[in-house]
Coordinates of C-alpha atoms in Angstrom, one line a residue:
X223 CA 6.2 11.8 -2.2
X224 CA 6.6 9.5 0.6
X225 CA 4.3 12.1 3.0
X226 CA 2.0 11.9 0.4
X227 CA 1.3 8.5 -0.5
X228 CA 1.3 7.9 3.4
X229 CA -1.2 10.2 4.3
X230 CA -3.7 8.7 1.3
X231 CA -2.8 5.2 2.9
X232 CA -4.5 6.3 6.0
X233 CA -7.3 7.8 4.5
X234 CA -8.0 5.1 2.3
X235 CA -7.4 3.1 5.8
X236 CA -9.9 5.1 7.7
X237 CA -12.8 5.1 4.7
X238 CA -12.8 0.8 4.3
X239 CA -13.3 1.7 8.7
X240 CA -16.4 4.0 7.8
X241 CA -17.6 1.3 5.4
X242 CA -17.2 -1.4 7.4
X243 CA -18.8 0.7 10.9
X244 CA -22.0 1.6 8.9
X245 CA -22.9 -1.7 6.7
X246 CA -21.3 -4.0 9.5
X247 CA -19.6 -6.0 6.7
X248 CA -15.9 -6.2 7.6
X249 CA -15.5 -9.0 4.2
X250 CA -15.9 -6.1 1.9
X251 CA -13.2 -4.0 3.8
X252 CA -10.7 -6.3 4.7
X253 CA -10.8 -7.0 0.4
X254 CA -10.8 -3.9 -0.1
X255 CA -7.7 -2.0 1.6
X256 CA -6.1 -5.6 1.5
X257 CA -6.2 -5.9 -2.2
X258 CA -5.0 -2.6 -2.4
X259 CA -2.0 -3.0 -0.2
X260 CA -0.8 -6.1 -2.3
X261 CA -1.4 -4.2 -5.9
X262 CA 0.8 -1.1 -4.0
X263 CA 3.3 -4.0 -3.3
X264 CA 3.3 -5.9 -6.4
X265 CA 3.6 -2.9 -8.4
X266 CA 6.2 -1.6 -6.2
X267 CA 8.3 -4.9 -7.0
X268 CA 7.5 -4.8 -10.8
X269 CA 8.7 -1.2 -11.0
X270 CA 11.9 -2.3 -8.9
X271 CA 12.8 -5.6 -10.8
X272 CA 12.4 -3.2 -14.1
X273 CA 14.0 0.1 -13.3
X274 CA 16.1 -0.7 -10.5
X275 CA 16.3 0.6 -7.0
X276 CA 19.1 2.1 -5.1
X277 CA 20.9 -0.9 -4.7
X278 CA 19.8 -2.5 -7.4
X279 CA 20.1 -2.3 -11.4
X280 CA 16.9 -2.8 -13.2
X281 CA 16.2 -4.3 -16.5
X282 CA 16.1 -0.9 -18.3
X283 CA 18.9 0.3 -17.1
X284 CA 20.5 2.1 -14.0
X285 CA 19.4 3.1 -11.1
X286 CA 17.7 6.6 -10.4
X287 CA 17.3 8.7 -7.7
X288 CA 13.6 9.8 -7.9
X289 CA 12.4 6.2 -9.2
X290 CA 13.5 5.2 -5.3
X291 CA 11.3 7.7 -4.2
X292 CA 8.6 6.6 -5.7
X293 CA 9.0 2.7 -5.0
X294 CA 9.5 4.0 -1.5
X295 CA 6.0 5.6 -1.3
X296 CA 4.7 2.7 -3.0
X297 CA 5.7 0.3 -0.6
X298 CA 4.5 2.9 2.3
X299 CA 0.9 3.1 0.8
X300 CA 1.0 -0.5 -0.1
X301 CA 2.4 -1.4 3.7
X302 CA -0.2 1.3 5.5
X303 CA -3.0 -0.6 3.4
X304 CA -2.2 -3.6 4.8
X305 CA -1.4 -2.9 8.2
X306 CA -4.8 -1.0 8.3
X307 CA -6.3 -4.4 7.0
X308 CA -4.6 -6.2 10.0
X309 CA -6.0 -3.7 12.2
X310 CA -9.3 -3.4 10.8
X311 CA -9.8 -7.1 10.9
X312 CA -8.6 -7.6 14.9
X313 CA -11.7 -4.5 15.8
X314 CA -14.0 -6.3 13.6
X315 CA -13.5 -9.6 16.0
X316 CA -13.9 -7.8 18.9

């Protein structure tokens, strides 16, 4: 799960790259994969505060294994998005 949502971060990543080498607009890709990374994140702390994580006890009720699996890849999508962003936006300076 984690691999996964990992490995569509980067592509998702590497496409707002492509976007941004061929129309030379970085605005559009730093929204973009930036807004994506904070939706991954705020979902990812929705779905925490409501079903709980492994440490913590939701609103619904207790904690399971597999719903820390997917807040984990959730976070990992949401914090390859935005670190991707970061990255993006320090090539488009140069």
């Amino acid at each position: 799960m984690i691999k996964k949502s990992i490995i569509i971060g980067v592509i998702l990543v590497l496409a707002g790259a492509a976007i941004g080498m061929v129309s030379k607009n970085w605005n559009y890709v730093l929204i973009f994969n930036g807004g994506i990374g904070i939706i991954a994140f705020l979902l990812a702390t929705a779905y925490v505060k409501v079903f709980g994580s492994a440490t913590t006890y939701g609103k619904v009720g207790k904690y399971k294994k597999s719903n820390n699996n997917i807040t984990n890849a959730v976070f990992a999508f949401g914090g390859i998005n935005i670190i991707g962003t970061i990255i993006i936006y320090i090539i488009s300076l140069i």
